[in-house]
Coordinates of C-alpha atoms and ligand atoms in Angstrom, one line a residue:
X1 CA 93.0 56.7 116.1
X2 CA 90.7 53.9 115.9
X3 CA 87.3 54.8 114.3
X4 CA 84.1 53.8 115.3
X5 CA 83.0 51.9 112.8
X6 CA 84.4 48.8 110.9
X7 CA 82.2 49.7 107.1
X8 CA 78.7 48.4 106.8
X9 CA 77.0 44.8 106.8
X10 CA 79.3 43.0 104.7
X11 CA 78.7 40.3 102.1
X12 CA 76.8 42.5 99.9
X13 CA 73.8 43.5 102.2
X14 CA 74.9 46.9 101.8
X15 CA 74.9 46.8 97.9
X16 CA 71.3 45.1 98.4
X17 CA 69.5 47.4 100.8
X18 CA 71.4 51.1 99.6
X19 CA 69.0 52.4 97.0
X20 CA 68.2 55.5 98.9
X21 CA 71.4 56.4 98.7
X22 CA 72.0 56.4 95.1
X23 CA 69.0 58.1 94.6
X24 CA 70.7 61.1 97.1
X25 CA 73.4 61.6 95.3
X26 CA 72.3 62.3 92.0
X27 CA 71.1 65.7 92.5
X28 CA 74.7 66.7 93.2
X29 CA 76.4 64.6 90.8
X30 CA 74.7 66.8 88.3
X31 CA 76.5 69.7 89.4
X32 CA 79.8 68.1 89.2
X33 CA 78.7 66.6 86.0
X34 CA 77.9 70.5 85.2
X35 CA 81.6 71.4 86.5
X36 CA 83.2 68.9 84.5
X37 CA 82.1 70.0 81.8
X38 CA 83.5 73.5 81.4
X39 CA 86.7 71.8 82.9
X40 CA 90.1 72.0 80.9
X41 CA 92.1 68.9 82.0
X42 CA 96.1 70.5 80.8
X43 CA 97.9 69.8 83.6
X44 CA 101.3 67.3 83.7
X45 CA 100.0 64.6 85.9
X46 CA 100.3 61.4 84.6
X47 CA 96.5 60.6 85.5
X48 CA 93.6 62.4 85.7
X49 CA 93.1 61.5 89.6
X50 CA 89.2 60.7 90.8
X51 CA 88.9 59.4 94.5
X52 CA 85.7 58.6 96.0
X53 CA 86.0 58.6 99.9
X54 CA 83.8 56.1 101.8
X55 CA 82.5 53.4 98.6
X56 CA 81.5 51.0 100.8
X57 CA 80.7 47.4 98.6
X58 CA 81.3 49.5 95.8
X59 CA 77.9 49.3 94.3
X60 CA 77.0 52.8 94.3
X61 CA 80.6 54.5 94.2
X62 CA 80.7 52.9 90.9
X63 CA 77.8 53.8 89.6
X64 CA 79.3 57.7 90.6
X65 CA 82.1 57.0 89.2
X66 CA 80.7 56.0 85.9
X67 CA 79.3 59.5 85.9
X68 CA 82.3 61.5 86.5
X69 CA 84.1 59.8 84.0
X70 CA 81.6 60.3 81.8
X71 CA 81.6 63.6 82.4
X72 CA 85.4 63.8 82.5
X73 CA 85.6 62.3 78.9
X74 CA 83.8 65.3 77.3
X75 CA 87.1 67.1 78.5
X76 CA 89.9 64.9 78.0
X77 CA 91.1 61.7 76.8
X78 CA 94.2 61.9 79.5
X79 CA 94.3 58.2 81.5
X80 CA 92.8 58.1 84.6
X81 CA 93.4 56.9 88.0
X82 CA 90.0 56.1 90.0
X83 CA 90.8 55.5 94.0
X84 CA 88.3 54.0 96.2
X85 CA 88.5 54.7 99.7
X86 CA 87.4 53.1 102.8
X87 CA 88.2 51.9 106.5
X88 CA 90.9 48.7 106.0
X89 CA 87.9 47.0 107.8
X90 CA 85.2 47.9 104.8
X91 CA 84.7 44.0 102.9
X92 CA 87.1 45.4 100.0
X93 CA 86.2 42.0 98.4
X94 CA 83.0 42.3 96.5
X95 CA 84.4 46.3 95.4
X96 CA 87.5 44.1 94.1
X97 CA 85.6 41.7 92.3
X98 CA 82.9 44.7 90.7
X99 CA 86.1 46.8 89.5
X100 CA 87.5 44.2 86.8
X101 CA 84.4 42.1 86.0
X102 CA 85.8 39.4 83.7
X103 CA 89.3 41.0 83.9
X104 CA 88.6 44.2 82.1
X105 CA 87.9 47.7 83.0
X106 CA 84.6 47.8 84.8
X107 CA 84.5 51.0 83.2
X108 CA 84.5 50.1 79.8
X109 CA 87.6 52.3 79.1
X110 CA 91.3 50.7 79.1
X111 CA 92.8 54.0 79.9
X112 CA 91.0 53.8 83.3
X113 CA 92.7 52.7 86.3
X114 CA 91.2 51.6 89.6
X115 CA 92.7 51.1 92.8
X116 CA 91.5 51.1 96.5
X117 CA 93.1 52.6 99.8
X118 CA 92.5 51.8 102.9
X119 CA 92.8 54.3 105.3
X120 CA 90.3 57.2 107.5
X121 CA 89.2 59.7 105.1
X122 CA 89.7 62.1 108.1
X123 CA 93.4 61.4 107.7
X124 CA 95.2 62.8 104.6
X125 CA 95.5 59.6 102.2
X126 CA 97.1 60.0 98.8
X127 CA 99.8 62.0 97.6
X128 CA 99.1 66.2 97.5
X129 CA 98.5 67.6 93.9
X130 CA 97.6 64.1 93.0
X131 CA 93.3 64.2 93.3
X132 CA 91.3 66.2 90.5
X133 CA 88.0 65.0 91.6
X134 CA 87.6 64.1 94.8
X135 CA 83.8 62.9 96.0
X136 CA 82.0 61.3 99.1
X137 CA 78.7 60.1 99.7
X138 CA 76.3 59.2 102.5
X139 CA 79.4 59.3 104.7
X140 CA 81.0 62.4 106.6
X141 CA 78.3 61.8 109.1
X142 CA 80.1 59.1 110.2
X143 CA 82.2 60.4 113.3
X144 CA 85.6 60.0 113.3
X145 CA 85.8 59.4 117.3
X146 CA 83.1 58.8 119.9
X147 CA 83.3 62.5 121.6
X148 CA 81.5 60.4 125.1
X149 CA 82.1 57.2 126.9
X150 CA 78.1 57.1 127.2
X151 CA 75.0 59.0 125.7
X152 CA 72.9 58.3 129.2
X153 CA 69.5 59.1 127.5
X154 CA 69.2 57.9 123.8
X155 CA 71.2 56.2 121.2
X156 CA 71.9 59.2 119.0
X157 CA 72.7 62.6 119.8
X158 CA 70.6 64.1 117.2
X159 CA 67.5 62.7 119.2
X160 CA 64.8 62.8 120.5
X161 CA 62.6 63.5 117.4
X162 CA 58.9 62.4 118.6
X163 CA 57.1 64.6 120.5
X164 CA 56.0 62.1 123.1
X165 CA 59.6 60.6 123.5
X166 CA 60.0 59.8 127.1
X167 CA 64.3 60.4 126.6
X168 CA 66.9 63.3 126.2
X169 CA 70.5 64.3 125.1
X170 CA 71.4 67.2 127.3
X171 CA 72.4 70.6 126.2
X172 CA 75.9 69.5 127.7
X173 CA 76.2 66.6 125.4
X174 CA 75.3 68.0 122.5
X175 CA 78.0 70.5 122.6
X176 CA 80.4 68.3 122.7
X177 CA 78.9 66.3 119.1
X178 CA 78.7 70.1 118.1
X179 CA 83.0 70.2 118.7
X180 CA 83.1 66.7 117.4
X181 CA 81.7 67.6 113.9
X182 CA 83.3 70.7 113.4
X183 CA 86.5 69.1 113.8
X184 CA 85.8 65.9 111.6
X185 CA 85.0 68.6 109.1
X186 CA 88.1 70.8 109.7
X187 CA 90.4 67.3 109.5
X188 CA 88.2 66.3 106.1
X189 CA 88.6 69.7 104.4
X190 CA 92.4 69.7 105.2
X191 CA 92.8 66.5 103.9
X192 CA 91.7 66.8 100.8
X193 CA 92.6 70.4 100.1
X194 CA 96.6 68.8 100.3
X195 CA 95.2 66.1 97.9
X196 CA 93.4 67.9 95.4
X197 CA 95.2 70.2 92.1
X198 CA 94.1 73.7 92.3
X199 CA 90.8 74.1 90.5
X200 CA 90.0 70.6 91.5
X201 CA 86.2 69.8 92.3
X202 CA 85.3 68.4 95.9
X203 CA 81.8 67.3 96.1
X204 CA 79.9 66.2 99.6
X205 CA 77.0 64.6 100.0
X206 CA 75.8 62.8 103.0
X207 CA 72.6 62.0 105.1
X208 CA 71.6 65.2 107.0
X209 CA 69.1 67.2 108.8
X210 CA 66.9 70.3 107.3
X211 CA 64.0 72.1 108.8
X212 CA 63.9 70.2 112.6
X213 CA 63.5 67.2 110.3
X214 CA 66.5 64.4 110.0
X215 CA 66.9 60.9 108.2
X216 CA 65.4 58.3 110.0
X217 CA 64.7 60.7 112.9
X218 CA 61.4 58.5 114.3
X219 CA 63.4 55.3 113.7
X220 CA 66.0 55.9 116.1
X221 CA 63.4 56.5 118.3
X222 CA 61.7 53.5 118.1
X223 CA 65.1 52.2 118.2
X224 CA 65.8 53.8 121.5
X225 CA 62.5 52.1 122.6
X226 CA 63.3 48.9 121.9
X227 CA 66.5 48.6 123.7
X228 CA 64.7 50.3 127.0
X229 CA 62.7 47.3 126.4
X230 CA 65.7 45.0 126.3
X231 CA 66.7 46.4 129.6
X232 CA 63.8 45.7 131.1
X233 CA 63.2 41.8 129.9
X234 CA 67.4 41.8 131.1
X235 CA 68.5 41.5 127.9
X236 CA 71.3 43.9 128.5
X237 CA 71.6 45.6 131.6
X238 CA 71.2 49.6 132.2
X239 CA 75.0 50.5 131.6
X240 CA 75.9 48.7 128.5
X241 CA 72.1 50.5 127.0
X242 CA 73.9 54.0 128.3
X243 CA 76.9 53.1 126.8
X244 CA 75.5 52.4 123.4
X245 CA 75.0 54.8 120.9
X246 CA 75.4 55.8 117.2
X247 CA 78.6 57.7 116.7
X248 CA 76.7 59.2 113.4
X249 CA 75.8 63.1 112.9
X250 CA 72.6 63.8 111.1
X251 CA 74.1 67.6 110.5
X252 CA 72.4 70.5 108.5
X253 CA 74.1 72.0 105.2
X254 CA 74.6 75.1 107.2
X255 CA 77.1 72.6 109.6
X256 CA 78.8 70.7 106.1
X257 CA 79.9 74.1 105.1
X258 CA 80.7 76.7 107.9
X259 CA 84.2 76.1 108.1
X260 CA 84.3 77.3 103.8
X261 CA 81.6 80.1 103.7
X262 CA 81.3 83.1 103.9
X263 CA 84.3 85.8 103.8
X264 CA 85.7 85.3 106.9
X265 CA 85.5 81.7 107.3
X266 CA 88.1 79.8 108.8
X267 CA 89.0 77.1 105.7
X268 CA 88.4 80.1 103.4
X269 CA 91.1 80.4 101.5
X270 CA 91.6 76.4 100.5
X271 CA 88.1 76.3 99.6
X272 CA 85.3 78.1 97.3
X273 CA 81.9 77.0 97.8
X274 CA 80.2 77.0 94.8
X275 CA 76.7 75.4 95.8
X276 CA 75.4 73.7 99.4
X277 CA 71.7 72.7 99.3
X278 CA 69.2 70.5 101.8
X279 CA 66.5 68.5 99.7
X280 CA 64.5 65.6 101.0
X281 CA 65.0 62.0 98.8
X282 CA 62.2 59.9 98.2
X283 CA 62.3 56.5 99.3
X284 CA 61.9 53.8 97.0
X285 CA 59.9 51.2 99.2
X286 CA 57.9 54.2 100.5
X287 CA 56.5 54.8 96.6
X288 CA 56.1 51.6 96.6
X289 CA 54.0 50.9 99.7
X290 CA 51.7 53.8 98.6
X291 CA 51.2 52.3 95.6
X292 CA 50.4 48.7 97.1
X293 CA 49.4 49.4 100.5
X294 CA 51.5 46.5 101.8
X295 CA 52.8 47.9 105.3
X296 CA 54.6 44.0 105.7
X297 CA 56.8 44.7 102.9
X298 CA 57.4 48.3 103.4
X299 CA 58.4 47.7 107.5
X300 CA 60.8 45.0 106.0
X301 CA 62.3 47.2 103.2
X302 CA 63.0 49.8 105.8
X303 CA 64.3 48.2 108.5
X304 CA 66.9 46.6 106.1
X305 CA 67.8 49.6 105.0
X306 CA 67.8 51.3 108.4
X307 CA 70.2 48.2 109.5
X308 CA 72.5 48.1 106.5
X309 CA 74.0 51.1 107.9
X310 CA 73.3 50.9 112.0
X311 CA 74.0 47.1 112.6
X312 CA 77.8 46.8 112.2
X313 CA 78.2 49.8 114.1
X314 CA 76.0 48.6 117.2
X315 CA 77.7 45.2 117.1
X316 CA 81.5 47.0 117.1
X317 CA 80.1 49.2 119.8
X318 CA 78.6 46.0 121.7
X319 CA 81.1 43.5 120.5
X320 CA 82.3 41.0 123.4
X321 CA 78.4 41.2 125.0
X322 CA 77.1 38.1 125.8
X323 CA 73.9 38.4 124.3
X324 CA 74.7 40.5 121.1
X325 CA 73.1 38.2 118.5
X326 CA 69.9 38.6 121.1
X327 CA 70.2 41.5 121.2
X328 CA 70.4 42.4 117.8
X329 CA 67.5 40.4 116.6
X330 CA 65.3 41.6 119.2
X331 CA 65.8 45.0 118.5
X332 CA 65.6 45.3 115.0
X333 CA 62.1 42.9 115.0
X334 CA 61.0 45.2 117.3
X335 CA 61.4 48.3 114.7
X336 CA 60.4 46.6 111.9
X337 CA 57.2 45.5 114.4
X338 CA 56.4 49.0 115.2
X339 CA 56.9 50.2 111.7
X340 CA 54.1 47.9 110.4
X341 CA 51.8 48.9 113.2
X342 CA 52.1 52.4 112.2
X343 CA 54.0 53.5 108.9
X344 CA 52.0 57.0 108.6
X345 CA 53.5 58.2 112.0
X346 CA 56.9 56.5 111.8
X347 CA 57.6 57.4 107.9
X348 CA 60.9 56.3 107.4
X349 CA 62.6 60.1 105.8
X350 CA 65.8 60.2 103.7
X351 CA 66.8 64.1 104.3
X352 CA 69.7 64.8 102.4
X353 CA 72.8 67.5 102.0
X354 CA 74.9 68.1 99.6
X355 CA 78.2 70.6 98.9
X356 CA 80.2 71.7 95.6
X357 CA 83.6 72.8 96.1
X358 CA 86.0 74.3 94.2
X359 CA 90.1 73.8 95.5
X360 CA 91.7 77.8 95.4
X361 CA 95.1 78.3 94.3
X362 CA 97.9 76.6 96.5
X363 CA 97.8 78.3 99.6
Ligands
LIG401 C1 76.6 54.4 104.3 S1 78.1 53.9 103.5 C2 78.1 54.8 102.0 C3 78.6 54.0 100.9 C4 78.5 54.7 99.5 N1 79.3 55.9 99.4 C5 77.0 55.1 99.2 O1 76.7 56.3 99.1 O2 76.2 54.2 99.2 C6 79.3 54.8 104.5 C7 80.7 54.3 104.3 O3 81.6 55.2 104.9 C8 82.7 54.5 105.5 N2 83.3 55.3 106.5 C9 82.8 55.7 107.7 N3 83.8 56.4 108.4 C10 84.9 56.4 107.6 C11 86.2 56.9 107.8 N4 86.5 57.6 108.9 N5 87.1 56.7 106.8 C12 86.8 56.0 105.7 N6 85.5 55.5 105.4 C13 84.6 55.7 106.4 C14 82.0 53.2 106.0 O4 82.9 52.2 106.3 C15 81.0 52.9 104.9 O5 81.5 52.0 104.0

């Protein structure tokens, strides 16, 4: 199946404009960090298997997996195997080139051994009884599939978020995102239940949704906005804005976890869920900006951040349109425009969820 997205802006503008997201996952990493600790490590493998599904440039998926070894080597001394994991289309280059700075062990450790896969993290990827730590980050809300050839009246189906938003997703729609997710989930948890030992950790973390609220709710908005716009000025015409939208899930914890809690649910018996929580992350630039006041710099720092993980998708999704590069530019100024104008009202919000799993006995 081919997925919908191709990995993020390449050529480290991911690495550059991702700091949110690190700062997202370190709540949950100090629960695994917590895990690992109480740990025993006595099994035959030959290497103590840690794969991190979705790293992206790499930037931040080492800077997790510097903290699970860490924690790892307060249990054991075993070698270990570290797997980075994402679409054959992610720029695998700059993660290459971060894993063996100056041909050593990125990790400072020579029993540590890195490879990447290529593959959908929706698919099972490595070998079963091979993965004793297996993490994600800032990606499950990816779809696996576009559930609709067109999303007629916005560009996500989590939307609209403003009150005075003029466009809908219909109740009919968003039942079928509603299917969508629970099966990427079903596929994700199967996947790496196969992969992982028994008593091996999974931990998830990804952008969400908590309390009506959702990351970068108001900016798809204004996103939606702009494009109406392009239709107008004849930028793009009505059916290539209706077939455009973000194949991306903002989900609530309650949605990461369904399928592994509570006693009768349906994943129950690969799974134990040891601790699911919703938390808002604050945004670097936004500290910033209340510190300096500078709404040119804040507008900027958000948009690039907002477009480090929307652009490649819109262009794969667009690709083959004769005005893409128009397109493109025009939209995104026009966020970044609107942001300036008002950065009270169209706060830029990082809500976050995160799961700890434990893998039950072979079942
Ligand atoms: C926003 S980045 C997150 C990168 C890093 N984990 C972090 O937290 O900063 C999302 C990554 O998930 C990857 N991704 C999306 N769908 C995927 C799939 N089906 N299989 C593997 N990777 C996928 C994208 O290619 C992208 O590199």
């Amino acid at each position: 199946m081919t997925s919908v997205v191709t990995g993020m802006v390449g050529g480290g503008f991911y690495d550059r404009n991702s700091a949110p997201q690190w700062a997202a996952a370190d709540l949950p990493l100090t629960w695994l960090e917590s895990a690992l600790a109480e740990r025993s490590f006595k099994d035959t493998a030959p290497a103590v298997g840690v794969a991190d599904f979705g790293c992206s440039e790499g930037r931040n998926s080492l800077a997790a997996m510097r903290r699970v070894i860490g924690a790892l080597r307060t249990r054991s001394d075993r070698p270990v195997q570290t797997l980075f994991v994402d679409l054959p289309t992610n720029d695998f280059g700059r993660l290459f080139a971060a894993l063996r700075p100056d041909g050593r062990s990125a990790f400072d450790d020579p029993a540590v051994y890195s490879a990447a896969v290529g593959g959908d993290m929706f698919d099972p990827l490595l070998p079963q009884n091979s993965v004793h730590v297996a993490t994600t980050f800032n990606s499950v809300g990816y779809l696996s599939r576009r559930p609709v050839e067109r999303l007629s009246n916005h560009v996500i189906a989590n939307g609209p978020f403003l009150p005075d938003a003029k466009d809908s997703v219909s109740d009919a729609e968003h039942a079928i995102f509603m299917h969508q997710i629970r099966d990427d989930m079903r596929r994700f948890y199967r996947a790496r239940a196969a992969e992982l030992v028994p008593g091996g950790q999974l931990l998830m973390q990804c952008f969400g949704a908590k309390d009506g609220l959702w990351a970068c709710d108001c900016t798809y908005d204004v996103l939606n906005d702009a494009l109406l716009e392009a239709v107008d000025m004849g930028i793009i015409d009505r059916d290539t804005y209706e077939r455009y939208y973000s194949a991306v899930y903002y989900r609530t914890v309650e949605q990461l976890t369904e399928l592994v809690s509570g006693p009768d649910a349906e994943l129950g018996a690969l799974f134990r869920l040891d601790r699911a929580e919703g938390y808002e992350v604050p945004m670097p630039f936004e500290e910033d900006f209340k510190r300096t006041g500078d709404a040119t710099t804040y507008a900027r720092a958000s948009v690039n951040y907002f477009r480090a993980f929307t652009e490649a998708m819109m262009r794969r999704a667009l690709s083959g349109h004769r005005s893409l590069d128009r397109l493109i530019d025009h939209a995104f100024t026009r966020v970044e425009q609107a942001m300036k104008d008002d950065p009270e009202r169209l706060r830029i919000r990082f809500i976050s969820i995160a799961a700890l799993l434990t893998r039950r006995d072979q079942t």
